Amino acid sequence: MTKSNVTPKRSIQASPSALPNDATVLCGRDKSLTHRAVMFAALARGETIIREPLLGADCLSTMSCFRALGIQIEALDARSIRVRSEGFSAFKTPAVDLDCGNSGTTARLISGILAAQPGLKVRLTGDASLSSRPMRRVVDPLRRMGARIEGPEQGNFLPLTIQGQTLQPLAHEVDKASAQVKSALLLAGLFCEGETSVRLPAGSRDHTERMLQRMGANLVSEIHDGMEQVRVRGPFAPPPGRYMIPVDPSSAAFFCVLGLLRKGGTVRLPEVLDNPTRTGFLRVLQRMSSALVLTPDPDQRFVEPVMQITLEGGAALRPTDIEAAEVPTLVDEIPVLAVAAAFAEGPSTFHGLEELRVKESDRLSKTAELLRLAGAEVSVQGDSLRIAGRLKEVQAFTYDAVGDHRLAMAAAIMARRSKKPCCILDSECVGVSFPDFYEMLDSIV
Ligand code: S3P
C-alpha cells in the first residue's frame, strides 16, 4: 500500500516548559490480560464481568470474533463490560469471517480454542500486517493434535480456515519462548481428554497459566535449566467470574523512559501489573538508573498483583546489555528501551532479538531506523542491536511507524527530546494498545 498525505501524522517536540511537572499518569489497561479475560468469559457458561478492560483495537478484535460466535458482550458501565455465554459448546458457526485485525494474540489464541470445537467452521482474517505474520508456529502443533487448519503456504498465513475437531492431548516441544504459542496449545488442551504439555524456553508471559490455576484447572508449571514445562489436564470448562485488569506495563514503559529522560520532575505510574514475566524492562531500567522506585500495591482486587512505579528525571543513564534469555520478559519494550539506551553514557547491546522481525512490523530494523533518524549511532548485527549512546541533540525527524503502535509510541518519546518538531506518520496506530497515549503524553511537560 502506498502512503498518501492523508496518513494520520503528529508533530511532537520537547516541551517548551523549562520546569518539568510532577505528574501521575494512569496508563492504559493490560492488553494480554484483557484478551484472555474475554476468551475465558466466552468459554464459560454464565455471566462474567470484566472491570477496566482495555478497549484498544486489538482487544476489540477479540470481542468482535466472539460476538460473531454468538457471545453477548456489552458495556455494563463506562469502565466495565459484561460477557454472557452459553459456554463453548454453544459457539455458532459464524456467518462472517472472524477478523482478527492487527492482533496476533487474537489470531493465535483463538486458533487453539476453535480448532478444538467439533462441528465449528470458521475463517480467520486480519489486516495486512497480521496477514504477513507466521502462523505455523501454532498451526503445526495444533495439527499434531488432530486439528484441521488450512491456509496459504501450508497454513503459515491468514486467512486460515479452521474446521473444529476432537483433539488428542500431546506433549509439545516448542523452540521459541512464545506466550502466544504456549497459550494456544494450553487452550486447545483444555478440550482434550488427558494431559497436554508444552515445553519451551523459559520467560514468556504466564497469564494463561495463572488464570487457569485461579479458576481451578489442573495445571502445573515448572522451570529447570532455562526451560519451562507447563502441563494441563483436560477436559476443563472455565467457570464464569470477575476480572479487574491492571495497567499494562508495556504501555507504562513509554512513560518510564520519558520520566527518566526528563530534566527533572517526578512521574508516578499507579496500578501497573507486577508480574516478573512482564517487567524485564524495569530490571533493565534499574540497571541504567537509580531514579526508579517500585512500590508494591496491596490492592487485591486485580486479577494479578499491581505496583506503583515512581521515576525522577534528570539523572544520567548507565549503558547496559540485554541478554537473549531476558528478551521474553521485555519483548514488546525493546523499541523504547533502545530510545533510553541512545541517551546512556556509553554503548549498550541488546541480544537475541530475532522475534522482533515478526512482530507487527520488522521491529528490529525499524527501531534501528528510528534511532538513526534521530541522530544516534546504531547498528544491527545479526539478531543484536548495538547502540553507541551519548546522544545529545535529537535531530528533527520524520518517521513512518508503518502501523506499528509500539514504534509510534517509541518515536513520540524520542521526539520529546528534540528541540525541533518531529513528525510521526501513521501516528494513530497507537489505538491498537493505548488509545489515550497522546493525551497522557501531553499531560507531562
Ligand atoms: C503476547 C505475547 C507476545 C507479545 C504480544 C502479546 C500475549 O508475543 O509480543 O504483544 O498476549 O500472549 P509472542 O508470544 O509471539 O512472543
PDB file of C-alpha atoms in Angstrom, residues 85-226:
ATOM      1  CA  SER A  85     -22.192 -17.065  27.144  1.00  0.00           C
ATOM      2  CA  GLU A  86     -23.925 -20.424  26.931  1.00  0.00           C
ATOM      3  CA  GLY A  87     -20.462 -21.977  27.007  1.00  0.00           C
ATOM      4  CA  PHE A  88     -18.148 -23.144  24.227  1.00  0.00           C
ATOM      5  CA  SER A  89     -20.435 -25.988  23.191  1.00  0.00           C
ATOM      6  CA  ALA A  90     -22.943 -23.343  22.065  1.00  0.00           C
ATOM      7  CA  PHE A  91     -20.499 -21.476  19.769  1.00  0.00           C
ATOM      8  CA  LYS A  92     -22.246 -20.961  16.425  1.00  0.00           C
ATOM      9  CA  THR A  93     -20.534 -21.272  13.064  1.00  0.00           C
ATOM     10  CA  PRO A  94     -20.341 -17.583  12.169  1.00  0.00           C
ATOM     11  CA  ALA A  95     -21.912 -16.136   9.057  1.00  0.00           C
ATOM     12  CA  VAL A  96     -18.876 -13.877   8.577  1.00  0.00           C
ATOM     13  CA  ASP A  97     -15.096 -14.227   8.674  1.00  0.00           C
ATOM     14  CA  LEU A  98     -13.545 -13.678  12.093  1.00  0.00           C
ATOM     15  CA  ASP A  99     -11.482 -10.535  11.574  1.00  0.00           C
ATOM     16  CA  CYS A 100      -8.509 -10.514  13.946  1.00  0.00           C
ATOM     17  CA  GLY A 101      -7.459  -7.043  12.753  1.00  0.00           C
ATOM     18  CA  ASN A 102      -3.859  -6.299  13.762  1.00  0.00           C
ATOM     19  CA  SER A 103      -3.863  -8.730  16.686  1.00  0.00           C
ATOM     20  CA  GLY A 104      -1.511 -11.720  16.745  1.00  0.00           C
ATOM     21  CA  THR A 105      -2.778 -12.697  20.199  1.00  0.00           C
ATOM     22  CA  THR A 106      -6.351 -12.899  18.895  1.00  0.00           C
ATOM     23  CA  ALA A 107      -5.416 -14.969  15.833  1.00  0.00           C
ATOM     24  CA  ARG A 108      -3.112 -17.401  17.612  1.00  0.00           C
ATOM     25  CA  LEU A 109      -5.031 -17.980  20.837  1.00  0.00           C
ATOM     26  CA  ILE A 110      -8.407 -18.233  19.125  1.00  0.00           C
ATOM     27  CA  SER A 111      -6.930 -20.826  16.730  1.00  0.00           C
ATOM     28  CA  GLY A 112      -6.182 -23.068  19.716  1.00  0.00           C
ATOM     29  CA  ILE A 113      -9.703 -22.658  21.059  1.00  0.00           C
ATOM     30  CA  LEU A 114     -11.636 -23.036  17.809  1.00  0.00           C
ATOM     31  CA  ALA A 115      -9.612 -25.921  16.376  1.00  0.00           C
ATOM     32  CA  ALA A 116     -10.914 -27.952  19.335  1.00  0.00           C
ATOM     33  CA  GLN A 117     -14.655 -27.307  18.778  1.00  0.00           C
ATOM     34  CA  PRO A 118     -16.063 -30.253  16.767  1.00  0.00           C
ATOM     35  CA  GLY A 119     -18.531 -29.152  14.102  1.00  0.00           C
ATOM     36  CA  LEU A 120     -17.488 -25.497  14.085  1.00  0.00           C
ATOM     37  CA  LYS A 121     -16.133 -23.965  10.904  1.00  0.00           C
ATOM     38  CA  VAL A 122     -14.511 -20.537  10.840  1.00  0.00           C
ATOM     39  CA  ARG A 123     -12.268 -18.451   8.635  1.00  0.00           C
ATOM     40  CA  LEU A 124      -9.765 -16.140  10.352  1.00  0.00           C
ATOM     41  CA  THR A 125      -8.657 -12.979   8.577  1.00  0.00           C
ATOM     42  CA  GLY A 126      -6.533  -9.996   9.574  1.00  0.00           C
ATOM     43  CA  ASP A 127      -5.044  -6.750   8.321  1.00  0.00           C
ATOM     44  CA  ALA A 128      -2.012  -6.600   6.010  1.00  0.00           C
ATOM     45  CA  SER A 129       0.471  -6.730   8.900  1.00  0.00           C
ATOM     46  CA  LEU A 130      -1.159  -9.712  10.625  1.00  0.00           C
ATOM     47  CA  SER A 131      -1.585 -11.491   7.290  1.00  0.00           C
ATOM     48  CA  SER A 132       2.183 -11.457   6.843  1.00  0.00           C
ATOM     49  CA  ARG A 133       2.981 -12.871  10.315  1.00  0.00           C
ATOM     50  CA  PRO A 134       3.824 -16.578  10.711  1.00  0.00           C
ATOM     51  CA  MET A 135       1.038 -18.850  11.901  1.00  0.00           C
ATOM     52  CA  ARG A 136       2.638 -22.281  11.502  1.00  0.00           C
ATOM     53  CA  ARG A 137       4.140 -21.893  14.952  1.00  0.00           C
ATOM     54  CA  VAL A 138       0.602 -22.617  16.232  1.00  0.00           C
ATOM     55  CA  VAL A 139      -0.896 -24.414  13.216  1.00  0.00           C
ATOM     56  CA  ASP A 140       1.729 -27.201  13.080  1.00  0.00           C
ATOM     57  CA  PRO A 141       1.496 -28.274  16.741  1.00  0.00           C
ATOM     58  CA  LEU A 142      -2.313 -27.992  16.648  1.00  0.00           C
ATOM     59  CA  ARG A 143      -2.338 -30.240  13.566  1.00  0.00           C
ATOM     60  CA  ARG A 144      -0.306 -32.793  15.522  1.00  0.00           C
ATOM     61  CA  MET A 145      -3.223 -32.840  17.999  1.00  0.00           C
ATOM     62  CA  GLY A 146      -5.583 -33.580  15.081  1.00  0.00           C
ATOM     63  CA  ALA A 147      -6.609 -30.037  14.096  1.00  0.00           C
ATOM     64  CA  ARG A 148      -7.814 -29.321  10.564  1.00  0.00           C
ATOM     65  CA  ILE A 149      -6.485 -25.931   9.566  1.00  0.00           C
ATOM     66  CA  GLU A 150      -5.856 -24.732   6.019  1.00  0.00           C
ATOM     67  CA  GLY A 151      -4.280 -21.548   4.751  1.00  0.00           C
ATOM     68  CA  PRO A 152      -1.690 -20.136   2.331  1.00  0.00           C
ATOM     69  CA  GLU A 153       1.814 -21.681   2.424  1.00  0.00           C
ATOM     70  CA  GLN A 154       0.809 -24.806   4.365  1.00  0.00           C
ATOM     71  CA  GLY A 155      -1.217 -22.744   6.791  1.00  0.00           C
ATOM     72  CA  ASN A 156       1.520 -20.250   7.637  1.00  0.00           C
ATOM     73  CA  PHE A 157      -0.594 -17.210   6.835  1.00  0.00           C
ATOM     74  CA  LEU A 158      -4.085 -15.860   7.254  1.00  0.00           C
ATOM     75  CA  PRO A 159      -6.740 -16.343   6.030  1.00  0.00           C
ATOM     76  CA  LEU A 160      -6.929 -19.634   7.923  1.00  0.00           C
ATOM     77  CA  THR A 161      -9.891 -21.955   7.627  1.00  0.00           C
ATOM     78  CA  ILE A 162     -10.407 -23.979  10.780  1.00  0.00           C
ATOM     79  CA  GLN A 163     -12.675 -26.995  10.865  1.00  0.00           C
ATOM     80  CA  GLY A 164     -13.128 -27.865  14.548  1.00  0.00           C
ATOM     81  CA  GLN A 165     -12.281 -31.435  15.630  1.00  0.00           C
ATOM     82  CA  THR A 166     -11.978 -33.546  18.746  1.00  0.00           C
ATOM     83  CA  LEU A 167      -8.290 -33.122  19.519  1.00  0.00           C
ATOM     84  CA  GLN A 168      -5.875 -35.512  21.196  1.00  0.00           C
ATOM     85  CA  PRO A 169      -3.650 -34.405  24.097  1.00  0.00           C
ATOM     86  CA  LEU A 170       0.043 -34.168  23.285  1.00  0.00           C
ATOM     87  CA  ALA A 171       3.452 -33.339  24.806  1.00  0.00           C
ATOM     88  CA  HIS A 172       4.723 -30.388  22.761  1.00  0.00           C
ATOM     89  CA  GLU A 173       8.321 -29.209  22.385  1.00  0.00           C
ATOM     90  CA  VAL A 174       8.434 -25.568  21.259  1.00  0.00           C
ATOM     91  CA  ASP A 175      11.685 -23.833  20.289  1.00  0.00           C
ATOM     92  CA  LYS A 176      10.549 -20.251  20.970  1.00  0.00           C
ATOM     93  CA  ALA A 177       9.722 -18.558  24.279  1.00  0.00           C
ATOM     94  CA  SER A 178       6.336 -17.512  22.909  1.00  0.00           C
ATOM     95  CA  ALA A 179       3.344 -16.959  25.175  1.00  0.00           C
ATOM     96  CA  GLN A 180       1.039 -16.937  22.183  1.00  0.00           C
ATOM     97  CA  VAL A 181       2.144 -20.415  21.108  1.00  0.00           C
ATOM     98  CA  LYS A 182       2.166 -21.768  24.674  1.00  0.00           C
ATOM     99  CA  SER A 183      -1.302 -20.323  25.334  1.00  0.00           C
ATOM    100  CA  ALA A 184      -2.815 -21.592  22.074  1.00  0.00           C
ATOM    101  CA  LEU A 185      -1.677 -25.143  22.896  1.00  0.00           C
ATOM    102  CA  LEU A 186      -2.803 -24.992  26.535  1.00  0.00           C
ATOM    103  CA  LEU A 187      -6.196 -23.645  25.456  1.00  0.00           C
ATOM    104  CA  ALA A 188      -6.569 -26.483  22.942  1.00  0.00           C
ATOM    105  CA  GLY A 189      -5.529 -28.876  25.716  1.00  0.00           C
ATOM    106  CA  LEU A 190      -8.488 -27.785  27.862  1.00  0.00           C
ATOM    107  CA  PHE A 191     -10.795 -29.623  25.436  1.00  0.00           C
ATOM    108  CA  CYS A 192      -8.766 -32.876  25.303  1.00  0.00           C
ATOM    109  CA  GLU A 193      -9.118 -35.965  27.493  1.00  0.00           C
ATOM    110  CA  GLY A 194      -5.830 -36.201  29.391  1.00  0.00           C
ATOM    111  CA  GLU A 195      -2.610 -34.261  29.742  1.00  0.00           C
ATOM    112  CA  THR A 196      -1.348 -31.685  27.238  1.00  0.00           C
ATOM    113  CA  SER A 197       2.082 -30.266  27.979  1.00  0.00           C
ATOM    114  CA  VAL A 198       4.231 -27.566  26.451  1.00  0.00           C
ATOM    115  CA  ARG A 199       7.997 -27.414  26.961  1.00  0.00           C
ATOM    116  CA  LEU A 200       9.642 -24.187  25.794  1.00  0.00           C
ATOM    117  CA  PRO A 201      12.480 -21.783  26.656  1.00  0.00           C
ATOM    118  CA  ALA A 202      11.562 -20.014  29.919  1.00  0.00           C
ATOM    119  CA  GLY A 203      10.451 -16.445  30.440  1.00  0.00           C
ATOM    120  CA  SER A 204       7.348 -15.820  28.322  1.00  0.00           C
ATOM    121  CA  ARG A 205       4.318 -14.256  29.983  1.00  0.00           C
ATOM    122  CA  ASP A 206       2.333 -16.647  32.169  1.00  0.00           C
ATOM    123  CA  HIS A 207      -1.133 -15.055  32.322  1.00  0.00           C
ATOM    124  CA  THR A 208      -2.921 -18.019  30.746  1.00  0.00           C
ATOM    125  CA  GLU A 209      -1.441 -20.356  33.341  1.00  0.00           C
ATOM    126  CA  ARG A 210      -2.200 -18.042  36.266  1.00  0.00           C
ATOM    127  CA  MET A 211      -5.794 -17.520  35.162  1.00  0.00           C
ATOM    128  CA  LEU A 212      -6.370 -21.233  34.636  1.00  0.00           C
ATOM    129  CA  GLN A 213      -4.907 -22.060  38.062  1.00  0.00           C
ATOM    130  CA  ARG A 214      -7.072 -19.368  39.653  1.00  0.00           C
ATOM    131  CA  MET A 215     -10.136 -20.977  38.026  1.00  0.00           C
ATOM    132  CA  GLY A 216      -9.210 -24.371  39.470  1.00  0.00           C
ATOM    133  CA  ALA A 217      -7.747 -26.088  36.395  1.00  0.00           C
ATOM    134  CA  ASN A 218      -5.305 -28.921  36.958  1.00  0.00           C
ATOM    135  CA  LEU A 219      -2.246 -27.047  35.667  1.00  0.00           C
ATOM    136  CA  VAL A 220       1.378 -27.321  36.787  1.00  0.00           C
ATOM    137  CA  SER A 221       4.276 -25.189  35.621  1.00  0.00           C
ATOM    138  CA  GLU A 222       7.958 -25.895  36.328  1.00  0.00           C
ATOM    139  CA  ILE A 223      11.205 -24.234  35.270  1.00  0.00           C
ATOM    140  CA  HIS A 224      14.528 -26.146  35.097  1.00  0.00           C
ATOM    141  CA  ASP A 225      17.758 -25.134  33.380  1.00  0.00           C
ATOM    142  CA  GLY A 226      16.181 -22.312  31.402  1.00  0.00           C
TER     143      GLY A 226
END
